[in-house]
Tab-separated table of C-alpha atoms and ligand atoms in Angstrom:
chain	number	residue	atom	x	y	z
R	20	LYS	CA	21.587	45.344	24.658
R	21	VAL	CA	22.198	49.233	24.878
R	22	LEU	CA	26.109	49.016	24.340
R	23	SER	CA	25.474	46.729	21.265
R	24	PHE	CA	22.960	48.866	20.026
R	25	ILE	CA	25.315	51.954	19.995
R	26	ARG	CA	27.990	49.732	18.372
R	27	ASP	CA	25.551	48.092	15.842
R	28	THR	CA	24.281	51.845	14.604
R	29	ASN	CA	26.978	54.101	14.415
R	30	ALA	CA	27.080	53.962	11.289
R	31	ILE	CA	23.880	54.071	10.134
R	32	VAL	CA	22.893	57.259	12.399
R	33	LYS	CA	25.688	59.495	11.142
R	34	ASP	CA	23.080	62.140	10.268
R	35	ASN	CA	20.576	61.502	13.030
R	36	ASN	CA	19.570	64.340	14.806
R	37	ALA	CA	16.856	63.403	17.037
R	38	LYS	CA	15.615	65.612	19.829
R	39	VAL	CA	14.865	63.854	22.963
R	40	ALA	CA	13.458	65.217	26.142
R	41	VAL	CA	13.841	63.880	29.856
R	42	LEU	CA	10.963	65.419	31.723
R	43	GLY	CA	12.142	64.517	35.571
R	44	ALA	CA	15.784	64.283	34.587
R	45	SER	CA	16.888	65.068	38.154
R	46	GLY	CA	15.723	62.154	40.149
R	47	GLY	CA	17.177	58.505	40.351
R	48	ILE	CA	16.040	57.200	37.280
R	49	GLY	CA	16.452	60.213	35.280
R	50	GLN	CA	20.474	60.839	35.928
R	51	PRO	CA	21.363	57.875	34.623
R	52	LEU	CA	18.707	57.573	32.149
R	53	SER	CA	19.990	60.960	30.880
R	54	LEU	CA	23.806	59.538	30.649
R	55	LEU	CA	22.385	56.273	28.928
R	56	LEU	CA	21.315	59.120	26.460
R	57	LYS	CA	24.001	61.221	26.383
R	58	ASN	CA	26.357	58.453	25.852
R	59	SER	CA	24.196	57.862	22.323
R	60	PRO	CA	25.331	58.460	18.602
R	61	LEU	CA	21.186	58.581	18.470
R	62	VAL	CA	20.625	61.377	19.787
R	63	GLY	CA	21.634	64.912	18.342
R	64	GLU	CA	19.796	67.438	21.492
R	65	LEU	CA	18.892	66.070	25.091
R	66	SER	CA	16.662	68.499	26.923
R	67	LEU	CA	16.708	67.858	30.636
R	68	PHE	CA	13.648	69.275	32.371
R	69	ASP	CA	12.768	68.887	36.056
R	70	ILE	CA	11.374	71.198	38.601
R	71	ALA	CA	14.840	70.926	40.327
R	72	HIS	CA	18.597	71.063	39.864
R	73	THR	CA	18.597	70.569	36.067
R	74	PRO	CA	20.936	73.210	35.514
R	75	GLY	CA	23.783	71.681	37.438
R	76	VAL	CA	22.183	67.738	35.547
R	77	ALA	CA	22.794	69.464	32.550
R	78	ALA	CA	26.069	71.346	32.974
R	79	ASP	CA	27.742	68.331	34.348
R	80	LEU	CA	26.842	65.854	31.090
R	81	SER	CA	27.266	68.731	28.458
R	82	HIS	CA	31.270	67.501	29.988
R	83	ILE	CA	30.987	64.331	28.061
R	84	GLU	CA	32.464	63.997	24.807
R	85	THR	CA	29.837	62.861	22.776
R	86	ARG	CA	27.676	64.461	20.028
R	87	ALA	CA	24.411	65.268	21.869
R	88	ARG	CA	23.730	68.960	22.748
R	89	VAL	CA	23.076	68.951	26.283
R	90	THR	CA	20.199	71.857	27.050
R	91	GLY	CA	18.780	72.050	30.643
R	92	TYR	CA	15.394	73.530	31.694
R	93	MET	CA	13.400	73.759	35.193
R	94	GLY	CA	10.092	74.874	36.808
R	95	PRO	CA	7.272	74.933	34.891
R	96	ASP	CA	8.182	78.497	33.034
R	97	GLN	CA	10.459	76.648	30.800
R	98	LEU	CA	8.452	73.650	30.353
R	99	ASN	CA	7.624	74.502	27.219
R	100	ASP	CA	11.042	75.540	25.556
R	101	ALA	CA	11.754	72.398	27.101
R	102	LEU	CA	9.669	70.417	24.418
R	103	LYS	CA	9.648	72.469	21.381
R	104	GLY	CA	10.740	70.117	18.810
R	105	CYS	CA	10.998	66.843	20.761
R	106	ASP	CA	10.982	63.612	18.702
R	107	VAL	CA	10.746	61.727	21.786
R	108	VAL	CA	9.615	62.640	25.403
R	109	VAL	CA	10.421	60.278	28.131
R	110	ILE	CA	8.963	60.595	31.203
R	111	PRO	CA	10.585	59.389	34.951
R	112	ALA	CA	8.893	62.347	36.632
R	113	GLY	CA	6.958	61.691	40.046
R	114	VAL	CA	7.692	62.170	43.312
R	115	PRO	CA	7.696	58.878	45.726
R	116	ARG	CA	5.579	58.381	48.910
R	117	LYS	CA	6.851	60.825	51.985
R	118	PRO	CA	5.489	59.904	55.031
R	119	GLY	CA	2.237	60.362	56.240
R	120	MET	CA	1.224	60.431	52.320
R	121	THR	CA	-1.602	57.923	51.337
R	122	ARG	CA	-1.506	55.402	48.462
R	123	ASP	CA	-4.266	58.112	46.875
R	124	ASP	CA	-2.347	60.854	48.257
R	125	LEU	CA	0.306	59.448	45.903
R	126	PHE	CA	-1.500	58.284	42.914
R	127	ASN	CA	-3.514	62.040	43.076
R	128	THR	CA	-0.468	63.788	43.278
R	129	ASN	CA	1.571	61.670	40.332
R	130	ALA	CA	-1.789	62.232	38.178
R	131	THR	CA	-1.943	65.629	38.110
R	132	ILE	CA	2.141	65.954	37.287
R	133	VAL	CA	1.514	63.184	34.460
R	134	ALA	CA	-1.677	65.451	33.124
R	135	THR	CA	0.622	69.039	33.340
R	136	LEU	CA	3.529	67.051	31.499
R	137	ALA	CA	1.098	65.919	28.771
R	138	ASP	CA	-0.545	69.123	28.438
R	139	ALA	CA	2.654	70.360	27.507
R	140	CYS	CA	3.720	67.907	25.303
R	141	ALA	CA	0.107	67.896	23.124
R	142	ARG	CA	1.047	71.730	22.877
R	143	ASN	CA	4.626	72.057	21.826
R	144	CYS	CA	5.723	68.288	20.788
R	145	PRO	CA	2.207	66.829	19.308
R	146	GLU	CA	3.895	64.314	17.185
R	147	ALA	CA	6.644	63.505	19.711
R	148	MET	CA	6.504	59.441	20.534
R	149	ILE	CA	6.043	59.468	24.463
R	150	CYS	CA	7.246	56.993	26.895
R	151	ILE	CA	6.147	57.267	30.473
R	152	ILE	CA	8.209	55.690	33.254
R	153	ALA	CA	6.299	57.388	35.763
R	154	ASN	CA	3.616	55.628	38.067
R	155	PRO	CA	1.329	54.682	38.316
R	156	VAL	CA	1.952	53.000	35.271
R	157	SER	CA	0.270	50.129	36.868
R	158	THR	CA	-2.934	51.317	36.468
R	159	PRO	CA	-3.087	53.086	33.053
R	160	VAL	CA	-3.811	56.494	34.126
R	161	PRO	CA	-1.013	58.013	32.593
R	162	VAL	CA	-1.130	56.479	29.053
R	163	MET	CA	-5.178	57.453	29.696
R	164	TRP	CA	-4.250	61.084	30.200
R	165	PHE	CA	-2.241	61.230	27.294
R	166	GLU	CA	-4.985	60.245	25.591
R	167	ILE	CA	-7.441	62.615	26.982
R	168	VAL	CA	-5.364	65.722	26.887
R	169	MET	CA	-4.004	64.825	23.327
R	170	LYS	CA	-7.419	64.180	22.072
R	171	LYS	CA	-8.275	67.625	23.594
R	172	TYR	CA	-6.289	69.225	21.531
R	173	GLY	CA	-7.122	66.977	18.586
R	174	VAL	CA	-3.618	65.290	18.576
R	175	TYR	CA	-4.042	61.853	19.842
R	176	ASN	CA	-2.036	59.120	18.520
R	177	PRO	CA	-2.482	55.834	20.104
R	178	ASN	CA	0.225	54.346	18.292
R	179	ARG	CA	2.986	57.000	19.903
R	180	VAL	CA	2.246	57.076	23.235
R	181	PHE	CA	3.975	53.953	25.148
R	182	GLY	CA	3.694	52.769	28.710
R	183	VAL	CA	7.245	51.601	29.138
R	184	THR	CA	7.307	48.236	31.099
R	185	THR	CA	11.073	47.457	29.513
R	186	LEU	CA	12.227	46.721	33.041
R	187	ASP	CA	9.851	43.315	33.106
R	188	ILE	CA	11.208	41.981	30.017
R	189	VAL	CA	14.742	42.997	31.325
R	190	ARG	CA	14.566	41.209	34.530
R	191	ALA	CA	13.263	38.626	33.008
R	192	ASN	CA	16.011	38.109	30.708
R	193	ALA	CA	18.885	38.529	33.340
R	194	PHE	CA	17.116	35.963	35.448
R	195	VAL	CA	16.845	33.523	32.782
R	196	ALA	CA	19.912	33.716	31.509
R	197	GLU	CA	21.209	33.423	35.303
R	198	LEU	CA	19.443	29.857	35.534
R	199	LYS	CA	20.218	28.514	32.522
R	200	GLY	CA	23.775	30.057	32.327
R	201	LEU	CA	23.029	31.617	29.057
R	202	ASP	CA	24.502	35.159	27.631
R	203	PRO	CA	21.328	37.684	28.911
R	204	ALA	CA	22.056	39.704	26.018
R	205	ARG	CA	21.023	36.684	24.037
R	206	VAL	CA	17.963	35.973	25.525
R	207	ASN	CA	14.772	37.190	25.011
R	208	VAL	CA	11.132	36.752	27.093
R	209	PRO	CA	8.440	39.123	25.616
R	210	VAL	CA	6.340	39.959	29.288
R	211	ILE	CA	3.174	41.012	28.662
R	212	GLY	CA	-0.173	42.423	30.917
R	213	GLY	CA	0.105	45.138	32.970
R	214	HIS	CA	3.504	46.498	35.032
R	215	ALA	CA	2.304	45.436	38.963
R	216	GLY	CA	2.533	41.723	40.225
R	217	LYS	CA	0.340	39.496	39.349
R	218	THR	CA	-0.669	41.665	35.814
R	219	ILE	CA	3.018	41.284	34.870
R	220	ILE	CA	2.713	37.884	32.651
R	221	PRO	CA	6.207	36.333	31.556
R	222	LEU	CA	6.182	34.135	28.687
R	223	ILE	CA	8.584	32.037	29.304
R	224	SER	CA	7.269	29.603	26.348
R	225	GLN	CA	8.065	32.770	23.956
R	226	ALA	CA	11.288	32.744	25.448
R	227	THR	CA	14.432	32.819	23.203
R	228	PRO	CA	16.355	30.845	22.687
R	229	LYS	CA	13.369	28.443	23.945
R	230	VAL	CA	14.150	27.403	27.318
R	231	GLU	CA	12.292	24.611	29.598
R	232	PHE	CA	11.348	24.749	33.333
R	233	PRO	CA	10.012	21.844	35.965
R	234	ALA	CA	6.529	23.419	37.330
R	235	ASP	CA	7.304	24.626	40.709
R	236	GLN	CA	10.750	26.272	39.266
R	237	LEU	CA	8.192	27.943	36.575
R	238	SER	CA	5.886	29.361	38.854
R	239	ALA	CA	9.292	30.149	41.539
R	240	LEU	CA	10.723	32.265	38.169
R	241	THR	CA	7.607	33.990	37.157
R	242	ALA	CA	6.937	35.214	41.269
R	243	ARG	CA	10.442	36.569	40.896
R	244	ILE	CA	9.935	38.388	38.107
R	245	GLN	CA	6.326	39.588	39.134
R	246	ASP	CA	8.124	40.884	42.471
R	247	ALA	CA	11.201	42.096	41.534
R	248	GLY	CA	10.628	45.660	42.100
R	249	THR	CA	10.445	44.340	45.988
R	250	GLU	CA	13.565	42.854	45.859
R	251	VAL	CA	15.796	46.066	45.040
R	252	VAL	CA	13.122	47.854	47.666
R	253	LYS	CA	14.209	45.894	50.494
R	254	ALA	CA	17.768	45.785	49.202
R	255	LYS	CA	18.492	49.482	49.149
R	256	ALA	CA	16.773	49.771	53.121
R	257	GLY	CA	14.964	52.351	52.357
R	258	ALA	CA	16.858	54.630	50.081
R	259	GLY	CA	14.498	54.009	47.016
R	260	SER	CA	13.477	51.686	44.396
R	261	ALA	CA	14.974	50.550	41.297
R	262	THR	CA	16.658	53.479	39.178
R	263	LEU	CA	19.592	52.661	37.554
R	264	SER	CA	18.081	49.303	36.091
R	265	MET	CA	14.897	51.114	35.538
R	266	ALA	CA	17.357	53.715	33.481
R	267	TYR	CA	18.894	51.521	31.510
R	268	ALA	CA	15.135	49.646	30.360
R	269	GLY	CA	14.072	53.415	29.924
R	270	ALA	CA	17.166	54.170	27.863
R	271	ARG	CA	16.406	50.523	25.953
R	272	PHE	CA	13.115	51.142	24.621
R	273	THR	CA	13.842	54.838	23.878
R	274	PHE	CA	16.987	53.396	21.511
R	275	SER	CA	14.340	50.933	20.170
R	276	ILE	CA	11.893	53.907	19.308
R	277	LEU	CA	15.052	56.078	17.557
R	278	ASP	CA	16.361	53.189	15.788
R	279	ALA	CA	12.780	52.395	14.206
R	280	MET	CA	12.038	56.118	13.601
R	281	ASN	CA	16.002	55.651	11.648
R	282	GLY	CA	14.214	52.988	9.636
R	283	LYS	CA	15.481	50.007	11.096
R	284	GLU	CA	13.305	47.240	10.043
R	285	GLY	CA	11.990	44.405	12.481
R	286	VAL	CA	12.038	46.067	15.732
R	287	VAL	CA	9.795	44.919	18.559
R	288	GLU	CA	9.281	45.778	21.988
R	289	CYS	CA	6.669	44.915	24.471
R	290	ALA	CA	4.448	48.017	25.782
R	291	TYR	CA	1.858	49.326	27.263
R	292	VAL	CA	-0.707	50.866	25.038
R	293	ARG	CA	-4.403	51.299	23.866
R	294	SER	CA	-4.991	47.536	22.746
R	295	GLU	CA	-7.647	45.573	21.018
R	296	GLU	CA	-5.927	42.695	22.306
R	297	THR	CA	-8.269	41.282	24.749
R	298	GLU	CA	-11.071	42.824	26.756
R	299	CYS	CA	-8.336	45.167	28.304
R	300	LYS	CA	-8.283	48.760	26.849
R	301	TYR	CA	-4.872	49.135	27.990
R	302	PHE	CA	-2.546	45.931	27.478
R	303	SER	CA	1.292	45.357	27.193
R	304	THR	CA	2.273	42.989	23.993
R	305	PRO	CA	4.789	42.854	21.583
R	306	LEU	CA	4.773	45.386	19.179
R	307	LEU	CA	6.162	46.007	15.660
R	308	LEU	CA	7.902	49.689	15.895
R	309	GLY	CA	8.667	51.832	12.883
R	310	LYS	CA	8.740	55.401	11.728
R	311	GLN	CA	5.505	56.608	12.717
R	312	GLY	CA	5.614	54.559	16.392
R	313	ILE	CA	3.293	51.221	15.966
R	314	GLU	CA	3.318	49.618	13.203
R	315	LYS	CA	2.194	46.943	14.300
R	316	ASN	CA	0.672	44.910	17.241
R	317	LEU	CA	2.140	41.597	17.523
R	318	GLY	CA	-0.669	40.560	20.039
R	319	LEU	CA	-0.220	37.190	22.237
R	320	GLY	CA	0.611	34.460	20.518
R	321	LYS	CA	0.459	31.016	21.578
R	322	LEU	CA	0.410	30.982	25.237
R	323	SER	CA	1.107	27.814	27.373
R	324	ALA	CA	-1.966	26.505	29.825
R	325	PHE	CA	-0.264	27.961	32.661
R	326	GLU	CA	0.280	31.613	30.999
R	327	GLU	CA	-3.043	31.458	29.354
R	328	LYS	CA	-4.405	30.983	33.355
R	329	LEU	CA	-2.293	34.199	34.282
R	330	VAL	CA	-3.369	36.187	31.896
R	331	ALA	CA	-7.010	35.505	32.684
R	332	GLU	CA	-5.997	36.073	36.474
R	333	ALA	CA	-4.546	39.414	35.072
R	334	ILE	CA	-7.503	40.677	32.871
R	335	GLY	CA	-9.380	40.722	35.921
R	336	GLU	CA	-7.728	42.610	37.812
R	337	LEU	CA	-6.359	45.055	35.123
R	338	LYS	CA	-9.990	45.580	34.511
R	339	GLY	CA	-9.978	46.702	37.679
R	340	SER	CA	-7.241	49.070	38.046
R	341	ILE	CA	-8.446	50.369	34.492
R	342	LYS	CA	-11.846	51.216	35.912
R	343	LYS	CA	-9.969	53.047	39.215
R	344	GLY	CA	-7.904	54.996	36.443
R	345	GLU	CA	-11.679	56.048	34.750
R	346	ASP	CA	-13.293	57.050	37.664
R	347	PHE	CA	-9.920	58.910	38.858
R	348	VAL	CA	-10.123	60.531	35.752
R	349	ALA	CA	-13.740	61.067	35.577
R	350	ASN	CA	-13.766	63.308	39.207
R	351	MET	CA	-10.379	65.205	38.061
R	352	LYS	CA	-12.562	66.937	35.460
E	409	NAD	N1	8.121	52.224	35.271
E	409	NAD	C1	9.064	51.381	36.063
E	409	NAD	O1	9.424	50.343	35.660
E	409	NAD	C2	9.594	52.212	36.973
E	409	NAD	C3	10.073	51.842	37.711
E	409	NAD	C4	10.578	52.520	39.204
E	409	NAD	C5	10.133	53.855	39.042
E	409	NAD	N2	9.100	54.123	38.615
E	409	NAD	C6	8.460	55.519	38.567
E	409	NAD	O2	9.246	56.382	38.043
E	409	NAD	C7	9.102	57.656	38.734
E	409	NAD	C8	9.887	57.845	39.450
E	409	NAD	O3	10.927	57.338	40.207
E	409	NAD	P1	12.387	58.004	40.760
E	409	NAD	O4	13.219	56.515	41.478
E	409	NAD	O5	13.390	58.700	39.924
E	409	NAD	O6	11.972	59.020	41.486
E	409	NAD	P2	12.829	60.183	42.081
E	409	NAD	O7	11.838	61.330	43.355
E	409	NAD	O8	14.434	60.213	42.551
E	409	NAD	O9	12.469	61.410	40.776
E	409	NAD	C9	11.568	62.245	40.641
E	409	NAD	C10	11.834	63.823	39.564
E	409	NAD	O10	11.046	63.526	39.074
E	409	NAD	C11	10.949	65.358	39.373
E	409	NAD	N3	9.291	65.687	39.377
E	409	NAD	C12	8.359	65.674	40.446
E	409	NAD	N4	7.919	66.907	39.743
E	409	NAD	C13	8.193	66.906	38.649
E	409	NAD	C14	7.214	67.707	37.688
E	409	NAD	N5	6.262	68.396	37.904
E	409	NAD	N6	7.770	67.664	36.734
E	409	NAD	C15	9.144	67.230	36.489
E	409	NAD	N7	10.031	66.397	36.975
E	409	NAD	C16	9.644	66.633	38.638
E	409	NAD	C17	11.386	65.259	41.035
E	409	NAD	O11	11.955	66.408	41.121
E	409	NAD	C18	12.076	64.329	40.563
E	409	NAD	O12	13.876	64.700	39.923
E	409	NAD	C19	8.533	57.429	40.112
E	409	NAD	O13	6.642	57.836	39.843
E	409	NAD	C20	8.661	55.887	40.686
E	409	NAD	O14	7.359	55.222	40.695
E	409	NAD	C21	8.412	53.493	37.432
């Protein structure tokens, strides 16, 4: 989809000059994500920020014969410059869990990183579309932090802050295509809810083209999509989690945002956003994207009985993680 997108839009984006920042550009996700963005004619300037190694990553990418101008920024002192004038900011920054670190330590560290980046975005590019890959997306903390910090500066726009869940959609498309012998590039499975375990709800009943599975296969497929991250962690055997597929998914989401900003109509992506579609304040559903970000939340659509049950279970869990996120935020103040 990324490559066909590039071919399709080559003509219409001739004058497009979007400035896209990647925060966490030297990481396992950040590097291949930056490569995919550098390969796109939608990007006029690629601003790479990290606390380490960005000069090398930027120098390397800058030798690629595509038009995006690449600049590298390293360390907190250069964060403001990296963000000035950005149209889109993609955030795969974070730290992986290290030996001796509890889940709460990891949560605190990553949330603090996101809070710092949110503050810098609010000051330097308040109008930018914010695409958050960094965990914990499973709890609403990153999306919530952006809301709180941007409100503090009076620049919050819920239509422009996205928790990127595209990897769940990408995986659902790949797995359905594999089972049905379809071209994965033509399969589209909406995935709603949250971004962890049981809160990930693939809507196979709404897939295009239409597909059907016997009940046991549908349960196994749903479980595989929900647990696909573990499949990668196990296969990498201690060498990290999903990075290449996440980079692809992050690039796909960014291209859709840029496409919509360029005036293309009918661009739809699922993402974890401020929502009024369910009892959960934050929920992922298909979104119609436009020049100003979310144009319309397309909601949950018609669910099968199986999917309704999954949604009911997910809402309980999501409300718990939203509460955990709110408590965390309250304690940080
Ligand atoms: N949304 C998803 O579907 C999804 C999927 C996989 C991983 N993730 C998350 O994405 C994040 C990145 O994963 P990764 O595998 O690339 O990790 P990584 O450790 O390889 O890379 C993270 C990068 O962030 C940088 N960084 C740390 N603190 C920073 C700061 N304050 N400012 C800017 N950069 C900073 C690090 O230097 C590093 O280069 C993690 O939080 C991971 O849990 C999300």
